[in-house]
Amino acid sequence: MVGIEDVAAAAGVSTATVSRAIRGLPRVSPKTRARILETAKELGYVPSSSASRLASGKTRTIGVLAPYVDRWFFGKAIAGVDEELHGKGYNLSLFHLGGRTAPRERLFSRAMVHKQIDAILLLCMYLHPEEIDDLHAIEMPLIVIGGPVPGCPNVGIDDYRAARTITEYLIGLGHRHISLLHGQDDSDLNFSVPKIRMEGFQDAVTAAGLELHPDASFYGNFTVESGIEAMRKFLELPEPRPTAMVCASDEMALGALFEARRRGVRVPEELSIVGIDGHEMGAAVGLTTVWQDPLAQARRGTQMLLAELAGEVGAVHSETAEQRLVVRESTAPPSHG
Amino acid sequence: MVGIEDVAAAAGVSTATVSRAIRGLPRVSPKTRARILETAKELGYVPSSSASRLASGKTRTIGVLAPYVDRWFFGKAIAGVDEELHGKGYNLSLFHLGGRTAPRERLFSRAMVHKQIDAILLLCMYLHPEEIDDLHAIEMPLIVIGGPVPGCPNVGIDDYRAARTITEYLIGLGHRHISLLHGQDDSDLNFSVPKIRMEGFQDAVTAAGLELHPDASFYGNFTVESGIEAMRKFLELPEPRPTAMVCASDEMALGALFEARRRGVRVPEELSIVGIDGHEMGAAVGLTTVWQDPLAQARRGTQMLLAELAGEVGAVHSETAEQRLVVRESTAPPSHG
DNA sequence: CTGAAAGCGCTAACAT
DNA sequence: ATGTTAGCGCTTTCAG
């Protein structure tokens, strides 16, 4: 295998010069650099990343910690990191956070992770207190995309406002009895996107002088299936049923919407349904939602990490991402006034 | 930072023994191993992956080359690799193949990639001849998931049969005039999933003595949006229009289905629509399709790579994945007989 | 079963 | 602008 020494010998220079030339560092004369680059190409030289990692202490890879990769938000975010990294000589390593598994295991694997990356981009919905502590202990640029993590910079939308906005929109339409499909299970995590969205909903309802109907609240796990399941339960509710349903995500809203129509419930005439996210399918079926762009959020976060790694201290900081109420055809005033 | 020497000193052994003990290699007495493991934990020792990569020549990372990450098939497949790798001490590095960009650039980045991984899992739909050659030149376990790549082992469904099956199902229902929404653009790549599915469709049609209607053929890029777009064009077709449409993917079929209903076209009464894939949303809306499981396919492929890396020669080989016609409510006999 | 020592291939001072 | 020379922290023969 051709190494840096071969190139150095062939080009008649030292390995140090070859190293500088190839990495585009200064202190190499243009003509020397050109010659080195050419011989390197001729010899088919490719630097050993292992060796350069060890020698430099930099891995030139960004670690993306995610609980899922086959879900809308996470897929878009990972794509965003990838796009931003592309062509910049950085690699993307994917680490499974493990949905809601024991924190103990998560911490352990995290220790192994640190040595392999230069910075972390965290995607998550839930985080246990001890995990947060662990995160703070890491000496490494870190940005979280999406939900807030106390003490960590993040880029994401204001989830409370998103939930409140969409709920108030429904109330403004005349709905007085609104069902909620949230993404929170019975854990007591305080700083989680599902919890925050739920609060936004609740505050909007009570602020309007309306009542919360615990029996018309359903749990989902952000999947289409859970939306379907929730709608089934909803339809078993005694009349009069709520005239609208706000779902904590578009994926669940879509499931609910499909199931409602399948059961012959007319949307929005008999039931208004809304989501949060901006899923492409939502646009296709006319789902009213609060749009956000996780891909852009992840790109922004990645830019910050890269800037920080490039020496720009303070480059990583919290930033609120764009969100927008998008009214489509899944909402209408309640039919019975 | 605590290194292997610190552990060796604290445990009163040599670094070689620590290395063996920690990696679970033989030739270490049980009690010595226990003592080493304990002191390592006490000291909070974590091996430097950079150093071990350089010294061993193994990176313990699987490279996943994919053109997209935020699309159903690819997201599921990446999740599958991740699941299979989990807990086995292997990392997953994601490399963007770059949709249909210039092969030249793809080759270049591929050279950089090789030094960073021990095996490759390739996800793709299109591959240029020179890229295939390049792939063959790689001395590294390789498996492709999904579409076939000449000369490379792959695990995936029989796309020709999938397309043919679904088309014949429609024909069996009585449809004589069928529209096609395929995923092929005007390139001339021969071995690509889009092309193969198109052939399955065409052969089914002609074998039944029916005619191909080029004007009722549409191009899509596997996204929901392209399905919507195709349906718009379809609806501009002069009457009598085809009574059924087969789409090369569920995502496109879903887009077509939504747009059709939005325009007031009743599915399946006036128009039958089918897809291929088994997307969760398809189940939710009752889309007839040929189901497949990319997550399982990727897991299987990853298992093979891992086995091969473990020394099991011949572990990597082609395998045809499970597929199944799933009849739901988006299909019915043509209404006008 | 355990230790000594020679690298793995590059980077980063420090010199020149 | 370029060369010299130590390592980076672990793995791996080869001895013992």
XYZ file of C-alpha atoms (C1' of nucleotides) in Angstrom:
706
model
C 0.000 0.000 0.000
C 1.353 3.387 -0.958
C 2.018 5.615 2.003
C 3.079 9.176 2.531
C 6.718 8.212 2.424
C 6.392 6.788 -1.037
C 4.928 10.026 -2.244
C 7.615 12.011 -0.469
C 10.349 9.948 -2.039
C 8.825 10.097 -5.497
C 8.357 13.837 -5.294
C 11.734 14.408 -3.747
C 10.464 16.109 -0.602
C 9.870 15.235 3.011
C 6.762 13.626 4.426
C 5.991 16.802 6.273
C 5.763 18.729 3.054
C 3.603 16.103 1.484
C 1.307 16.265 4.463
C 0.992 20.020 4.219
C 0.558 19.983 0.491
C -2.199 17.420 0.548
C -4.132 19.041 3.329
C -3.957 22.402 1.667
C -1.977 23.993 4.475
C 0.133 27.081 3.841
C 3.924 27.110 3.796
C 4.249 25.112 0.640
C 5.252 26.746 -2.609
C 2.678 26.472 -5.361
C 4.916 24.517 -7.652
C 5.996 22.068 -4.975
C 2.383 21.526 -4.039
C 1.422 20.901 -7.633
C 4.185 18.378 -8.066
C 3.256 16.566 -4.879
C -0.397 16.453 -5.748
C 0.416 15.038 -9.106
C 2.713 12.299 -7.895
C 0.209 11.456 -5.201
C -2.432 10.966 -7.819
C -0.133 8.933 -10.008
C 0.725 6.639 -7.171
C -2.888 6.428 -6.143
C -2.084 7.654 -2.693
C -4.919 8.008 -0.220
C -4.042 9.107 3.295
C -4.793 6.657 6.057
C -7.502 8.193 8.129
C -6.594 5.951 11.023
C -3.079 7.264 11.143
C -4.085 10.845 10.753
C -6.718 10.505 13.432
C -4.211 9.169 15.868
C -1.566 11.706 15.029
C -3.813 14.717 14.933
C -6.328 13.801 17.566
C -9.098 14.839 15.229
C -11.459 12.335 13.695
C -13.135 14.688 11.257
C -16.405 12.986 11.899
C -19.601 14.303 13.358
C -21.590 11.919 15.495
C -25.327 11.994 15.060
C -27.148 10.487 17.998
C -30.691 9.581 17.117
C -33.407 7.399 18.559
C -34.837 6.550 15.141
C -33.770 6.955 11.578
C -36.899 5.797 9.805
C -39.179 8.511 11.070
C -39.922 11.749 9.320
C -38.238 14.234 11.625
C -35.117 12.171 12.133
C -34.735 11.157 8.535
C -34.955 14.754 7.418
C -32.512 15.875 10.079
C -29.949 13.228 9.217
C -30.269 14.177 5.580
C -29.590 17.749 6.604
C -26.384 16.876 8.425
C -25.297 14.821 5.482
C -25.950 17.625 3.035
C -24.035 20.116 5.106
C -21.079 17.798 5.574
C -20.917 16.867 1.952
C -17.696 17.798 0.289
C -16.205 19.236 3.444
C -14.142 16.188 4.257
C -16.200 15.301 7.261
C -17.810 11.975 7.933
C -21.112 11.212 9.545
C -21.363 8.471 12.102
C -24.756 7.382 13.183
C -25.290 6.275 16.744
C -28.479 4.746 17.905
C -29.694 6.382 21.056
C -32.022 3.515 21.778
C -35.603 4.695 21.958
C -36.519 4.748 25.585
C -34.248 2.043 26.850
C -32.382 2.068 30.108
C -30.251 5.166 30.496
C -27.498 3.052 31.955
C -26.861 1.402 28.670
C -27.093 4.638 26.828
C -24.435 6.221 28.986
C -22.092 3.360 28.493
C -22.224 3.406 24.775
C -21.869 7.129 24.888
C -18.459 6.743 26.469
C -17.348 4.609 23.578
C -18.739 7.113 21.196
C -16.763 10.087 22.357
C -13.453 8.892 21.139
C -14.740 8.509 17.664
C -16.113 11.918 16.898
C -15.227 15.577 17.084
C -18.681 16.916 17.733
C -22.162 15.748 18.506
C -25.471 16.529 16.933
C -28.182 15.157 19.131
C -31.662 14.341 17.946
C -34.038 13.311 20.644
C -37.362 13.588 22.230
C -36.721 12.278 25.681
C -33.643 12.562 27.854
C -33.235 11.439 31.410
C -31.726 13.790 33.973
C -28.624 11.688 34.343
C -28.188 11.628 30.619
C -28.355 15.374 30.586
C -25.655 15.526 33.237
C -23.597 13.177 31.187
C -24.044 15.358 28.167
C -22.846 18.393 30.037
C -19.739 16.538 31.067
C -18.690 16.034 27.486
C -15.931 18.260 26.327
C -17.002 18.530 22.757
C -19.067 20.845 20.595
C -22.662 19.795 20.940
C -25.903 20.953 19.430
C -29.309 19.484 19.880
C -31.867 19.664 17.125
C -35.476 19.722 18.065
C -36.492 19.454 21.641
C -34.774 21.544 24.276
C -32.251 19.990 26.641
C -31.614 22.130 29.694
C -28.231 23.735 29.492
C -27.526 22.649 25.932
C -27.689 24.864 22.870
C -30.344 23.790 20.446
C -31.940 24.740 17.196
C -35.578 23.951 16.847
C -38.994 25.466 16.775
C -40.867 26.728 19.788
C -42.933 23.624 20.351
C -45.090 25.226 22.972
C -46.071 27.975 20.607
C -46.641 25.554 17.761
C -49.100 23.522 19.799
C -50.741 26.594 21.192
C -51.051 28.216 17.791
C -52.688 25.266 16.143
C -55.065 24.788 19.059
C -56.026 28.429 19.086
C -56.667 28.262 15.390
C -59.186 25.513 16.036
C -60.764 27.462 18.858
C -60.970 30.489 16.620
C -62.872 28.361 14.163
C -65.471 27.779 16.835
C -64.485 24.452 18.281
C -65.258 24.128 21.989
C -64.636 20.475 22.540
C -61.202 19.390 21.336
C -59.516 16.040 21.592
C -55.779 15.634 21.982
C -53.513 12.947 20.630
C -50.216 13.512 22.294
C -46.946 11.692 22.135
C -46.229 11.414 25.788
C -46.345 8.151 27.606
C -46.643 7.985 31.344
C -43.046 8.874 32.151
C -42.456 12.075 34.050
C -39.878 13.656 31.836
C -40.281 17.373 32.006
C -38.261 18.654 29.158
C -39.515 16.752 26.205
C -41.114 17.787 22.996
C -44.215 15.682 23.598
C -44.737 17.207 27.009
C -44.198 20.734 25.783
C -46.625 20.346 22.925
C -49.165 18.960 25.333
C -48.809 22.000 27.537
C -49.255 24.331 24.621
C -52.491 22.592 23.840
C -53.730 22.632 27.403
C -52.918 26.266 27.961
C -54.685 27.279 24.776
C -57.778 25.378 25.842
C -57.956 26.677 29.377
C -57.022 30.203 28.349
C -60.090 30.161 26.122
C -62.214 29.184 29.078
C -62.789 25.743 27.702
C -62.511 22.454 29.480
C -59.877 19.808 29.203
C -61.384 16.398 28.588
C -58.964 13.777 29.924
C -61.152 11.017 28.516
C -60.710 12.524 25.067
C -56.937 12.481 25.375
C -54.993 9.728 23.713
C -51.435 8.518 23.779
C -49.468 7.900 20.649
C -45.856 7.227 19.801
C -45.597 9.487 16.774
C -46.254 6.732 14.266
C -49.025 6.486 11.718
C -50.203 3.304 13.386
C -50.662 5.002 16.719
C -52.736 7.656 14.978
C -54.971 4.967 13.572
C -55.272 3.310 16.936
C -56.117 6.565 18.628
C -58.845 7.322 16.112
C -60.400 3.945 16.790
C -60.604 4.757 20.460
C -61.851 8.222 19.694
C -64.731 6.831 17.692
C -65.802 4.768 20.673
C -66.309 7.906 22.687
C -69.942 8.581 23.636
C -71.708 11.345 21.759
C -71.393 14.223 21.596
C -67.797 13.707 20.618
C -65.185 16.431 20.293
C -65.424 18.255 16.989
C -61.686 18.508 16.501
C -58.510 16.668 17.262
C -55.038 18.082 17.569
C -52.246 15.601 17.094
C -48.716 16.123 18.321
C -47.291 15.190 14.936
C -48.333 14.974 11.323
C -47.612 11.276 11.179
C -50.167 10.630 13.908
C -52.580 13.130 12.411
C -52.343 11.359 9.087
C -53.098 8.024 10.689
C -56.053 9.512 12.510
C -57.300 11.193 9.371
C -57.099 8.060 7.260
C -58.829 5.968 9.858
C -61.575 8.531 10.342
C -62.324 8.626 6.636
C -62.170 4.907 6.430
C -64.831 4.707 9.107
C -66.959 7.092 7.156
C -66.347 10.142 9.276
C -66.168 13.196 7.083
C -63.146 15.418 7.613
C -63.400 18.336 8.125
C -67.208 18.503 8.091
C -67.724 16.243 11.060
C -64.271 16.356 12.528
C -61.334 18.701 12.095
C -57.875 17.209 12.421
C -54.556 19.000 12.695
C -50.958 18.011 13.161
C -47.555 19.557 13.688
C -44.519 19.121 11.438
C -45.050 19.651 7.754
C -44.832 16.102 6.491
C -44.988 15.854 2.695
C -47.954 13.518 2.887
C -49.785 16.129 4.890
C -49.564 18.518 1.994
C -50.822 15.801 -0.302
C -53.953 15.146 1.703
C -54.617 18.695 2.789
C -53.680 18.436 6.434
C -53.679 21.669 8.391
C -50.498 21.870 10.411
C -47.696 23.945 11.836
C -44.879 23.535 9.410
C -41.218 23.219 10.331
C -38.080 22.192 8.476
C -35.901 19.715 10.376
C -33.524 19.378 7.445
C -32.731 23.071 7.573
C -32.476 22.943 11.350
C -29.947 20.144 11.164
C -27.982 21.968 8.498
C -27.845 25.027 10.681
C -26.729 22.969 13.649
C -24.061 21.280 11.597
C -22.779 24.606 10.345
C -22.374 25.732 13.912
C -20.481 22.606 14.869
C -18.189 22.941 11.900
C -17.555 26.584 12.658
C -16.754 25.768 16.245
C -14.378 23.033 15.167
C -12.774 25.507 12.828
C -11.868 27.547 15.845
C -14.727 29.994 15.926
C -15.504 29.950 19.633
C -19.110 30.586 20.471
C -20.271 29.503 17.040
C -22.596 26.986 18.616
C -25.594 28.645 20.160
C -29.329 28.256 20.490
C -31.451 29.438 17.656
C -35.181 29.300 17.194
C -36.212 27.792 13.920
C -38.876 28.902 11.538
C -42.398 27.582 11.922
C -45.623 28.517 10.199
C -49.287 27.724 10.512
C -50.399 26.119 7.267
C -54.144 25.998 6.878
C -55.388 23.385 4.475
C -58.540 21.332 4.108
C -58.612 19.186 7.198
C -60.120 21.938 9.291
C -63.434 23.784 9.264
C -65.818 25.289 11.781
C -67.758 22.684 13.748
C -70.904 21.747 11.854
C -73.407 21.944 14.682
C -72.406 25.471 15.499
C -6.420 11.074 29.671
C -6.142 7.548 30.973
C -4.468 5.191 28.546
C -3.759 1.527 28.389
C -0.454 2.014 30.190
C -2.167 3.524 33.188
C -4.385 0.504 33.445
C -1.458 -1.835 32.993
C 0.494 -0.121 35.729
C -2.445 -0.021 38.116
C -3.210 -3.664 37.543
C 0.392 -4.687 37.682
C 0.498 -6.254 34.249
C 1.752 -5.347 30.806
C -0.156 -3.385 28.206
C -0.330 -6.486 26.067
C -2.263 -8.311 28.727
C -4.594 -5.403 29.258
C -5.254 -5.322 25.567
C -6.106 -9.019 25.473
C -8.194 -8.864 28.586
C -10.284 -5.974 27.440
C -10.940 -7.362 24.013
C -11.951 -10.701 25.424
C -9.126 -12.563 23.750
C -7.907 -15.883 25.143
C -4.563 -16.400 26.868
C -5.473 -14.403 29.936
C -6.254 -16.131 33.197
C -9.742 -15.468 34.505
C -8.569 -13.777 37.650
C -6.115 -11.539 35.835
C -8.825 -10.578 33.424
C -11.226 -9.764 36.208
C -8.673 -7.591 37.957
C -7.851 -5.731 34.770
C -11.459 -5.154 33.897
C -12.092 -3.784 37.318
C -9.181 -1.381 37.387
C -10.075 -0.277 33.910
C -13.530 0.588 35.061
C -12.243 2.345 38.138
C -9.937 4.473 36.095
C -12.632 5.125 33.551
C -10.488 3.790 30.780
C -11.882 3.802 27.283
C -9.662 2.536 24.480
C -8.748 5.012 21.809
C -10.402 3.826 18.677
C -7.975 5.844 16.587
C -5.006 4.029 18.034
C -6.587 0.652 17.772
C -7.612 1.265 14.216
C -4.120 2.180 13.241
C -2.519 -0.696 15.070
C -4.977 -3.345 14.016
C -5.890 -2.158 10.586
C -9.534 -2.719 11.350
C -11.966 0.127 11.752
C -14.886 -1.851 13.068
C -17.236 0.290 11.085
C -19.600 -0.581 8.311
C -20.033 1.979 5.601
C -23.521 2.500 4.303
C -23.595 4.160 0.925
C -26.974 5.616 0.155
C -28.402 8.127 -2.280
C -31.070 9.308 0.181
C -31.789 8.873 3.827
C -35.167 10.554 4.062
C -37.021 8.168 1.796
C -38.941 5.139 2.915
C -36.799 2.362 1.515
C -33.507 3.903 2.531
C -34.635 4.981 5.964
C -35.851 1.495 6.734
C -32.683 -0.071 5.402
C -30.406 2.185 7.413
C -32.463 1.424 10.491
C -31.946 -2.243 9.760
C -28.182 -1.930 9.586
C -28.218 0.040 12.781
C -30.323 -2.553 14.566
C -28.091 -5.361 13.471
C -24.918 -3.537 14.471
C -26.264 -2.516 17.822
C -24.321 -3.898 20.728
C -21.809 -5.633 18.512
C -19.153 -2.975 18.829
C -19.492 -1.868 15.242
C -20.102 1.616 14.043
C -22.165 2.814 11.160
C -20.836 5.476 8.848
C -23.179 7.027 6.396
C -21.884 8.078 3.025
C -23.942 10.021 0.610
C -23.870 8.492 -2.808
C -25.208 11.644 -4.371
C -28.455 10.992 -6.148
C -27.635 11.024 -9.816
C -24.693 13.332 -9.789
C -21.587 12.928 -11.842
C -19.997 9.515 -11.401
C -16.601 11.089 -11.410
C -17.202 12.757 -8.098
C -18.697 9.631 -6.663
C -15.621 7.609 -7.477
C -13.356 10.104 -5.889
C -15.122 10.182 -2.598
C -15.293 6.437 -2.686
C -11.517 6.253 -2.581
C -11.498 8.283 0.588
C -14.176 6.124 1.997
C -12.347 2.831 1.721
C -9.828 3.542 4.365
C -12.493 4.255 6.889
C -14.560 1.116 6.820
C -14.256 -2.641 6.910
C -17.209 -3.469 4.723
C -19.762 -1.801 2.502
C -23.503 -2.027 2.394
C -24.702 -0.335 -0.728
C -28.176 1.041 -1.199
C -28.945 2.280 -4.624
C -31.213 2.449 -7.551
C -28.890 3.534 -10.280
C -25.237 2.775 -10.842
C -23.108 3.705 -13.796
C -20.977 1.073 -15.513
C -17.749 2.645 -14.366
C -19.025 2.767 -10.844
C -19.762 -0.908 -11.026
C -16.227 -1.568 -12.187
C -14.944 0.524 -9.361
C -17.037 -1.459 -6.936
C -15.619 -4.707 -8.190
C -12.109 -3.415 -7.643
C -12.714 -2.926 -3.963
C -11.114 -5.516 -1.765
C -13.704 -5.483 0.931
C -16.853 -7.384 1.841
C -19.718 -5.813 -0.046
C -23.415 -6.422 -0.206
C -26.023 -4.459 -2.066
C -29.523 -4.145 -0.755
C -32.318 -3.698 -3.219
C -31.577 -3.374 -6.865
C -29.194 -5.813 -8.513
C -25.693 -4.734 -9.438
C -24.088 -7.056 -11.965
C -21.429 -9.165 -10.338
C -22.214 -8.070 -6.805
C -24.059 -10.127 -4.222
C -27.339 -8.566 -3.203
C -30.336 -9.156 -1.065
C -33.589 -7.815 -2.343
C -36.866 -8.789 -3.863
C -37.386 -9.866 -7.426
C -38.489 -6.513 -8.754
C -39.463 -7.870 -12.120
C -41.812 -10.352 -10.533
C -43.207 -7.762 -8.150
C -44.161 -5.472 -10.998
C -45.451 -8.306 -13.090
C -47.497 -9.735 -10.235
C -49.225 -6.518 -9.393
C -49.951 -5.795 -13.044
C -51.351 -9.251 -13.629
C -53.536 -8.843 -10.600
C -55.048 -5.779 -12.196
C -55.475 -7.568 -15.502
C -57.125 -10.451 -13.682
C -59.559 -7.969 -12.248
C -60.585 -7.119 -15.790
C -58.570 -4.009 -16.523
C -57.577 -3.729 -20.181
C -56.205 -0.227 -20.264
C -53.556 0.368 -17.632
C -51.442 3.421 -16.972
C -47.899 3.251 -15.637
C -46.101 5.615 -13.330
C -42.526 4.490 -13.379
C -39.438 5.766 -11.683
C -37.121 5.851 -14.605
C -35.945 9.027 -16.176
C -34.482 9.119 -19.605
C -31.106 7.682 -18.732
C -30.185 4.388 -20.271
C -29.128 2.476 -17.219
C -30.000 -1.123 -17.735
C -29.694 -2.640 -14.330
C -31.820 -0.444 -12.183
C -34.839 -1.113 -10.072
C -36.980 1.418 -11.946
C -36.146 -0.144 -15.270
C -36.747 -3.670 -14.061
C -40.109 -2.812 -12.578
C -41.066 -1.156 -15.816
C -40.214 -4.287 -17.740
C -42.273 -6.435 -15.409
C -45.218 -4.184 -16.096
C -44.723 -4.172 -19.842
C -44.309 -7.911 -20.110
C -47.442 -8.527 -18.071
C -49.408 -6.230 -20.335
C -48.193 -7.615 -23.631
C -48.378 -11.206 -22.417
C -52.054 -10.621 -21.783
C -52.469 -9.451 -25.333
C -53.070 -5.898 -24.261
C -51.546 -2.769 -25.617
C -48.930 -0.531 -24.088
C -50.021 3.090 -24.105
C -46.915 5.261 -24.115
C -49.039 8.360 -23.732
C -50.414 6.928 -20.497
C -46.936 6.401 -19.094
C -45.538 8.881 -16.648
C -42.183 9.533 -15.065
C -41.738 9.991 -11.368
C -38.830 10.136 -8.964
C -40.291 7.981 -6.221
C -41.580 10.888 -4.174
C -45.136 11.649 -3.131
C -44.930 14.896 -5.023
C -44.103 13.160 -8.262
C -47.126 10.933 -7.729
C -49.322 13.982 -7.378
C -47.820 15.536 -10.452
C -48.316 12.378 -12.472
C -51.954 12.133 -11.476
C -52.526 15.678 -12.650
C -51.179 14.781 -16.040
C -53.159 11.567 -16.035
C -56.366 13.459 -15.472
C -55.667 15.540 -18.541
C -55.716 12.443 -20.689
C -58.606 12.310 -23.159
C -61.429 9.901 -22.333
C -61.640 7.033 -22.169
C -58.806 7.035 -19.682
C -57.072 3.951 -18.359
C -59.041 2.298 -15.567
C -56.014 1.505 -13.483
C -52.563 2.826 -12.687
C -49.591 0.897 -11.461
C -46.957 2.923 -9.694
C -43.369 1.827 -9.237
C -43.475 2.673 -5.541
C -45.973 3.183 -2.770
C -44.827 6.717 -2.187
C -45.755 7.644 -5.733
C -48.947 5.601 -5.556
C -49.950 7.446 -2.424
C -49.385 10.782 -4.071
C -51.422 9.680 -7.080
C -54.173 8.330 -4.861
C -54.451 11.488 -2.791
C -54.514 13.716 -5.812
C -57.117 11.562 -7.548
C -59.449 11.712 -4.569
C -58.832 15.397 -4.190
C -59.958 15.874 -7.765
C -63.071 13.913 -7.037
C -62.040 10.727 -8.779
C -63.328 7.768 -6.829
C -60.755 5.089 -6.046
C -61.202 2.235 -6.732
C -64.600 2.651 -8.380
C -63.407 4.847 -11.209
C -59.712 4.164 -10.976
C -57.667 1.422 -9.391
C -54.234 2.363 -8.075
C -51.467 0.074 -6.907
C -47.936 0.501 -5.682
C -44.927 -1.549 -4.718
C -43.175 -1.479 -1.335
C -45.355 -1.829 1.708
C -45.199 1.691 3.062
C -46.998 2.101 6.412
C -49.174 4.848 4.992
C -50.286 2.487 2.302
C -51.748 0.187 4.909
C -53.459 3.151 6.502
C -55.235 4.203 3.341
C -55.872 0.748 1.955
C -53.396 0.739 -0.893
C -53.013 -2.531 -2.763
C -49.337 -3.278 -3.161
C -46.545 -5.799 -3.262
C -45.057 -5.720 0.189
C -41.377 -6.005 0.999
C -39.283 -5.403 4.095
C -36.136 -3.365 3.473
C -35.301 -3.285 7.164
C -35.094 -7.062 7.266
C -33.157 -7.102 4.008
C -30.585 -4.718 5.409
C -30.329 -6.727 8.613
C -29.681 -9.833 6.602
C -27.069 -8.099 4.526
C -25.373 -6.739 7.619
C -25.308 -10.177 9.183
C -23.516 -11.472 6.132
C -20.945 -8.705 6.244
C -20.315 -9.283 9.922
C -19.953 -13.005 9.388
C -17.517 -12.436 6.577
C -15.486 -10.053 8.706
C -15.489 -12.685 11.422
C -13.652 -14.950 9.041
C -16.515 -16.902 7.608
C -15.534 -16.885 3.957
C -18.436 -17.018 1.556
C -20.827 -15.630 4.133
C -21.798 -12.832 1.787
C -24.004 -14.078 -1.006
C -27.102 -13.131 -2.944
C -30.425 -13.887 -1.416
C -33.899 -13.161 -2.673
C -36.045 -11.396 -0.140
C -39.629 -12.018 0.747
C -42.376 -10.205 -1.112
C -46.118 -10.565 -1.044
C -49.098 -9.254 -2.930
C -51.288 -7.393 -0.465
C -54.731 -6.689 -1.774
C -56.530 -3.827 -0.095
C -59.149 -1.323 -1.075
C -57.523 0.713 -3.799
C -58.338 -1.859 -6.443
C -61.554 -3.191 -7.951
C -62.763 -4.395 -11.329
C -63.207 -1.600 -13.853
C -66.692 -0.129 -13.508
C -67.657 -0.105 -17.162
C -66.933 -3.783 -17.566
C -0.368 -17.286 30.676
C 2.362 -12.958 30.393
C 5.902 -9.381 28.925
C 9.071 -6.700 25.781
C 9.384 -4.192 21.967
C 8.631 -3.011 17.326
C 5.743 -0.786 14.637
C 0.861 1.026 12.369
C 1.180 5.871 8.949
C 0.671 10.235 9.801
C 1.101 15.036 12.259
C 3.296 18.720 14.612
C 6.692 21.109 16.783
C 11.101 22.740 16.094
C 14.978 23.510 13.141
C 17.073 25.099 9.130
C 9.551 27.085 2.254
C 11.110 22.573 3.726
C 13.240 18.909 6.569
C 13.927 16.268 11.150
C 12.206 13.927 14.553
C 9.444 12.643 18.073
C 5.514 10.761 19.235
C -0.168 9.586 18.875
C -2.026 4.849 21.952
C -2.783 0.622 20.809
C -1.847 -4.274 18.685
C 1.004 -7.886 17.731
C 4.632 -11.002 16.984
C 8.061 -13.240 19.445
C 10.124 -14.602 23.751
C 9.868 -16.425 28.191
